[in-house]
PDB file of C-alpha atoms in Angstrom:
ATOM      1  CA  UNK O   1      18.018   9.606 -20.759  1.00  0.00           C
ATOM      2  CA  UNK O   2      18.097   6.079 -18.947  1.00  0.00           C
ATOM      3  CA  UNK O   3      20.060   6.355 -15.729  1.00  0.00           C
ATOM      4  CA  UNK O   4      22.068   3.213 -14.764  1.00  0.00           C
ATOM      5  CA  UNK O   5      20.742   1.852 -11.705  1.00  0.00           C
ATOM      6  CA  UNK O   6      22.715  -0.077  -8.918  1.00  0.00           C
ATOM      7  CA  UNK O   7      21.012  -4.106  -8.533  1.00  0.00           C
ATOM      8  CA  UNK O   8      21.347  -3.169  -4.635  1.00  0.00           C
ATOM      9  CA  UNK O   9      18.476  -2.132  -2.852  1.00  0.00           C
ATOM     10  CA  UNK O  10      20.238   0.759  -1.128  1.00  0.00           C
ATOM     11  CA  UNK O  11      21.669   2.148  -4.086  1.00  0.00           C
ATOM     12  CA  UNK O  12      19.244   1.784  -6.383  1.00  0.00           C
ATOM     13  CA  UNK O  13      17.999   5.409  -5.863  1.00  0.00           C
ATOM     14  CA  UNK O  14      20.284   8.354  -5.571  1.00  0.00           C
ATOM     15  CA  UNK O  15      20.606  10.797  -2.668  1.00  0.00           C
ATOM     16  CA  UNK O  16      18.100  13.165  -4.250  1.00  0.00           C
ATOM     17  CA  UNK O  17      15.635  10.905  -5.596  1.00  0.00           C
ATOM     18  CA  UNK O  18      15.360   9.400  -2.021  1.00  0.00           C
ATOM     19  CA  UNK O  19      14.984  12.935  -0.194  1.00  0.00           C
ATOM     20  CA  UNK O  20      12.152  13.770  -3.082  1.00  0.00           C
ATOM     21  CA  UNK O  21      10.360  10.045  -1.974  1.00  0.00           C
ATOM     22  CA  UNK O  22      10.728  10.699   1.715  1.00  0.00           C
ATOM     23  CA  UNK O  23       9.522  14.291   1.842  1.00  0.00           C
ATOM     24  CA  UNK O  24       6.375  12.688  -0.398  1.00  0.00           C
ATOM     25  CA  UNK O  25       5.797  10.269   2.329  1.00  0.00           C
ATOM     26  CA  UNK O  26       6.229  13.137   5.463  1.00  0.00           C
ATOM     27  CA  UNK O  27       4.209  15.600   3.098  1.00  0.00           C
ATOM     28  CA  UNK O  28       1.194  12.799   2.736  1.00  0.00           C
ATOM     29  CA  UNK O  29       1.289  11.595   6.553  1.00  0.00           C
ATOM     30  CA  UNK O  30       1.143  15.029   7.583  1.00  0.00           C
ATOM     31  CA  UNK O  31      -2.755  15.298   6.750  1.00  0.00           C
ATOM     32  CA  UNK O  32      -3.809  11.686   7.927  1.00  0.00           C
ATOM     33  CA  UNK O  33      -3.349   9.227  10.992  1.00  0.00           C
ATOM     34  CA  UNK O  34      -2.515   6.515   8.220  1.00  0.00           C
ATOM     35  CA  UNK O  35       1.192   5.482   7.556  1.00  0.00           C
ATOM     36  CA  UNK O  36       3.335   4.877   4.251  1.00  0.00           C
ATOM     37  CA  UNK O  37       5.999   2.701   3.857  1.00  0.00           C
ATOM     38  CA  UNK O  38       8.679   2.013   0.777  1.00  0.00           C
ATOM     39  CA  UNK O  39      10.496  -1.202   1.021  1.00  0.00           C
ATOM     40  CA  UNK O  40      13.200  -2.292  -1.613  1.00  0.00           C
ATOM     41  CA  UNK O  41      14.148  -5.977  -2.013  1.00  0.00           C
ATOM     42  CA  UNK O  42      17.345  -7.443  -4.703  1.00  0.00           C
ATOM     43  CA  UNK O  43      14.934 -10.114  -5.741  1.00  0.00           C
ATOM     44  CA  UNK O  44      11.369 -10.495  -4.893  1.00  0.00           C
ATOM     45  CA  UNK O  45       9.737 -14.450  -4.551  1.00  0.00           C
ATOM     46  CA  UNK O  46       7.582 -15.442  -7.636  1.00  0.00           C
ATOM     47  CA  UNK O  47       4.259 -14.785  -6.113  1.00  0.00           C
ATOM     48  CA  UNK O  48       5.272 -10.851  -5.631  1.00  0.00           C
ATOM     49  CA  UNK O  49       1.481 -10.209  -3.312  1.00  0.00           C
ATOM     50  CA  UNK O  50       2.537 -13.029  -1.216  1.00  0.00           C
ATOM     51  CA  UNK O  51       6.028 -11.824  -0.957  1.00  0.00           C
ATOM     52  CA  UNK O  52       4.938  -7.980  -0.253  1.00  0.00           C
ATOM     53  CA  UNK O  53       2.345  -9.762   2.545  1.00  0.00           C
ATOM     54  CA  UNK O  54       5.065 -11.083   4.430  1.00  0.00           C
ATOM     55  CA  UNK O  55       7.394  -8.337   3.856  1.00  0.00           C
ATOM     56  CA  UNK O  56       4.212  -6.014   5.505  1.00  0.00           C
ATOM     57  CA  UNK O  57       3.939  -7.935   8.211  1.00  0.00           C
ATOM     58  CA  UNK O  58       7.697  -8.417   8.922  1.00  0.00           C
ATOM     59  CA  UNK O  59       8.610  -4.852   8.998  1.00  0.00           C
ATOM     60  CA  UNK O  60       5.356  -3.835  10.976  1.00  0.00           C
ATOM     61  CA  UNK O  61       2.835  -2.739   9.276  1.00  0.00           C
ATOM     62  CA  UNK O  62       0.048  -4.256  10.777  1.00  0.00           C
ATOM     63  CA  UNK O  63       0.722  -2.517  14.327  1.00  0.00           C
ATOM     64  CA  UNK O  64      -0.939   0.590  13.414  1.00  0.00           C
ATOM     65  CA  UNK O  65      -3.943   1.729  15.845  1.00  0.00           C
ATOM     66  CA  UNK O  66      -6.257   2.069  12.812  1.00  0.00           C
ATOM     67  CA  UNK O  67      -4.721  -0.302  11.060  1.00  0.00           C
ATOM     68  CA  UNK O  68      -4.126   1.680   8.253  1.00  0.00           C
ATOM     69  CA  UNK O  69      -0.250   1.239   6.689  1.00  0.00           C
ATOM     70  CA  UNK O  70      -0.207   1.472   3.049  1.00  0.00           C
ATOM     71  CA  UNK O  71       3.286  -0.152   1.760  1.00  0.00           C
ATOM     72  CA  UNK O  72       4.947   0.062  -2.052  1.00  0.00           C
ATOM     73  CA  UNK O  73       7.066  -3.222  -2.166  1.00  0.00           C
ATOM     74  CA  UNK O  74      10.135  -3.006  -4.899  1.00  0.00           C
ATOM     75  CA  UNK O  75      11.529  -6.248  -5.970  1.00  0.00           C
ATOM     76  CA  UNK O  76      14.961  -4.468  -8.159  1.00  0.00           C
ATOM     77  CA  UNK O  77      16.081  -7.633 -10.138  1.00  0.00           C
ATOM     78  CA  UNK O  78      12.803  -8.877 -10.690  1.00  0.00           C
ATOM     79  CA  UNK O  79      11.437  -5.462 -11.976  1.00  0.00           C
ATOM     80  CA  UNK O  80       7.694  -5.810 -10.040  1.00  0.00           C
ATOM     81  CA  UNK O  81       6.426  -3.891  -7.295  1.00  0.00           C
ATOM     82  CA  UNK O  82       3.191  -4.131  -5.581  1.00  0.00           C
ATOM     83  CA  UNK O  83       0.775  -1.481  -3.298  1.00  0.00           C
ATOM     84  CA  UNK O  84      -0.613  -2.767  -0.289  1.00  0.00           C
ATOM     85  CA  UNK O  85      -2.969  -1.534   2.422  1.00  0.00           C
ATOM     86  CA  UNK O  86      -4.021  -3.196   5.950  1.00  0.00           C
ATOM     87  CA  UNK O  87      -7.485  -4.207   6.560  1.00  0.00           C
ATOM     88  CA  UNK O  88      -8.897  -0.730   7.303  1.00  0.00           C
ATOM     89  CA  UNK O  89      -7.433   1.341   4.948  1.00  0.00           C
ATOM     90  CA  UNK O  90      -8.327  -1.524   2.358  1.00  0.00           C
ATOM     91  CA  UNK O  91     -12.238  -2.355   3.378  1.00  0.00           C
ATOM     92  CA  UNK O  92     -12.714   1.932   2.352  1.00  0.00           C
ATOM     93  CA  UNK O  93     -10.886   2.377  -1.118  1.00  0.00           C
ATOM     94  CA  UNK O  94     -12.866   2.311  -4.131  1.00  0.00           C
ATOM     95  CA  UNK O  95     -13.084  -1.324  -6.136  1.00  0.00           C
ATOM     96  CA  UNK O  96      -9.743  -0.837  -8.210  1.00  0.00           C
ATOM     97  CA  UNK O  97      -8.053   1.924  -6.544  1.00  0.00           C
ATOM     98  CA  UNK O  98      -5.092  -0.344  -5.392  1.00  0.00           C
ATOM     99  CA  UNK O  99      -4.918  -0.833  -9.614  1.00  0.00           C
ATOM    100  CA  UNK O 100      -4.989   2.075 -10.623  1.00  0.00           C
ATOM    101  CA  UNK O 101      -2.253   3.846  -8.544  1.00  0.00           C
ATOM    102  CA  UNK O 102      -0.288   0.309  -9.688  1.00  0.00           C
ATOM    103  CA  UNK O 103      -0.816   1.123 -13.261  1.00  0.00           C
ATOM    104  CA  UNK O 104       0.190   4.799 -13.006  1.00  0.00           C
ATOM    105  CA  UNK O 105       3.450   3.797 -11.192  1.00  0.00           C
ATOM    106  CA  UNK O 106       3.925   1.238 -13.899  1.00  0.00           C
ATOM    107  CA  UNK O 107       3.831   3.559 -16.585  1.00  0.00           C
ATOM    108  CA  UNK O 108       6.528   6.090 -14.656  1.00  0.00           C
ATOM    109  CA  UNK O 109       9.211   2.952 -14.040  1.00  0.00           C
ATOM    110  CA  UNK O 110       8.914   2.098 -17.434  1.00  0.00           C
ATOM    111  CA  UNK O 111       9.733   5.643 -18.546  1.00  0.00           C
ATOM    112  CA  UNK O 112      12.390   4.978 -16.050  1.00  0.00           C
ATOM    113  CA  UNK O 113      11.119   8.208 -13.837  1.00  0.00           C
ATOM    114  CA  UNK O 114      10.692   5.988 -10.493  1.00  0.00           C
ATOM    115  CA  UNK O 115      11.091   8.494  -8.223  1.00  0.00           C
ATOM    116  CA  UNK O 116       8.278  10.591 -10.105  1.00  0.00           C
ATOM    117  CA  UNK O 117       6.071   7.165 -10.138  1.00  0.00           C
ATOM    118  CA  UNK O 118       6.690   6.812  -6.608  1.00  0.00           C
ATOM    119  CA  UNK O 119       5.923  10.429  -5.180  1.00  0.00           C
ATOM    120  CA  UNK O 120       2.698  10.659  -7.346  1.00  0.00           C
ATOM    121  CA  UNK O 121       1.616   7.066  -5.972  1.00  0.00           C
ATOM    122  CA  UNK O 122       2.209   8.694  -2.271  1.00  0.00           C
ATOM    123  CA  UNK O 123       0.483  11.327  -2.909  1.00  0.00           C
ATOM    124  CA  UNK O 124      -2.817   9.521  -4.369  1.00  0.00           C
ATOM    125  CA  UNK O 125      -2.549   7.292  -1.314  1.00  0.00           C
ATOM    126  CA  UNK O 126      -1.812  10.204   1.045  1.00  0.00           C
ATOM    127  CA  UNK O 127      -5.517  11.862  -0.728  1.00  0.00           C
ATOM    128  CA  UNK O 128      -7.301   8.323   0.263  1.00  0.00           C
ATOM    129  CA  UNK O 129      -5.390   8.176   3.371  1.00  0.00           C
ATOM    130  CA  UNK O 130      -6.652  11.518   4.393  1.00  0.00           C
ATOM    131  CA  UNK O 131     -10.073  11.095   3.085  1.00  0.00           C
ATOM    132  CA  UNK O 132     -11.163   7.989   5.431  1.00  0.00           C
ATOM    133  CA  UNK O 133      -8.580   8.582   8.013  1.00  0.00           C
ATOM    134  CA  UNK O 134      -7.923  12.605   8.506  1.00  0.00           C
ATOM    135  CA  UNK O 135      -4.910  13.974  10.676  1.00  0.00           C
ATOM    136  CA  UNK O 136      -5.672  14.472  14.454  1.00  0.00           C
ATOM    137  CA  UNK O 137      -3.693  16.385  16.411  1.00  0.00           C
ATOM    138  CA  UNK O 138      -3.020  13.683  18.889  1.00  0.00           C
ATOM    139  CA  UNK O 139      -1.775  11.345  15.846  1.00  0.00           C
ATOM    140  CA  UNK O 140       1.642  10.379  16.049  1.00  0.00           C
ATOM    141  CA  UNK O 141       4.463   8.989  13.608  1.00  0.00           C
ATOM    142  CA  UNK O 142       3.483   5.404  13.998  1.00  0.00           C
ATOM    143  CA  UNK O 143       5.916   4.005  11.422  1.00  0.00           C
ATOM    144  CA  UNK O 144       9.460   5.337  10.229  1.00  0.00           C
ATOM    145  CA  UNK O 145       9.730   6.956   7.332  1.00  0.00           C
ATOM    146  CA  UNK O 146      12.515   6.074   5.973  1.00  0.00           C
ATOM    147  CA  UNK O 147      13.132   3.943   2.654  1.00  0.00           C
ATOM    148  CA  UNK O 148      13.395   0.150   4.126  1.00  0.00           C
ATOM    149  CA  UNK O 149      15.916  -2.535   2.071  1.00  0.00           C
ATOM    150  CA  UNK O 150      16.286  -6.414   2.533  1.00  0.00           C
ATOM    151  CA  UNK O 151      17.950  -8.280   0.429  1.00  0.00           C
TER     152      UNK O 151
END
């Protein structure tokens, strides 16, 4: 069943869907020092890498001590996303690691199950997060949690 969903950033996902995404986030950043970040947009820019680049940088995600952020970048209206991870998280994935989690989220918003696309993407990133960059117990909550909206 295909669930109607709001153009607007901040009510694109419901109240449920959004506590199942954020406890996937707190669940993966509780075994590594690295940080995940969700940021919805109305419209994303044509060049969508470009656009998440600046949105990354805008909202902070560069100012980790490992440097380390991973962000998923929703553009609603013009149905793309992309994955990106700062330099040190980045220069340790696999060759095609950034694609593959891409194409398995793909495949869940086009079944229209984007909270299910979303929480399994955190939780392969949270794995390779963990691997290269394991949970100390003098890490701290670098980055908010919390779903992030422009528009």
């Amino acid at each position: 069943m295909k669930i109607e969903r709001s153009q607007d950033p901040i009510l694109f996902f419901s109240k449920s869907e959004k506590g199942k995404i954020i406890q996937a986030i707190r669940d993966a950043e509780m075994q590594t020092s690295g940080e995940i970040r969700l940021h919805l947009e109305r419209k994303a820019k044509e060049d969508i890498l470009a656009h998440a680049q600046q949105e990354f940088e805008r909202i902070g995600m560069t100012r980790t001590k490992y440097r380390n952020g991973v962000l998923i970048f929703i553009g609603i209206r013009s149905r793309r996303f992309a994955i990106l991870g700062d330099e040190g998280i980045d220069r340790k994935v696999p060759a095609g690691f950034w694609n593959s989690v891409v194409e398995e989220t793909a495949k869940a918003f086009r079944e229209d199950r984007f909270a299910d696309g979303l929480t399994g993407a955190i939780m392969k990133i949270g794995e390779k997060l963990r691997e290269y960059f394991p949970y100390h117990r003098e890490d701290v909550n670098e980055l908010p949690d919390e779903i992030s909206y422009s528009a």
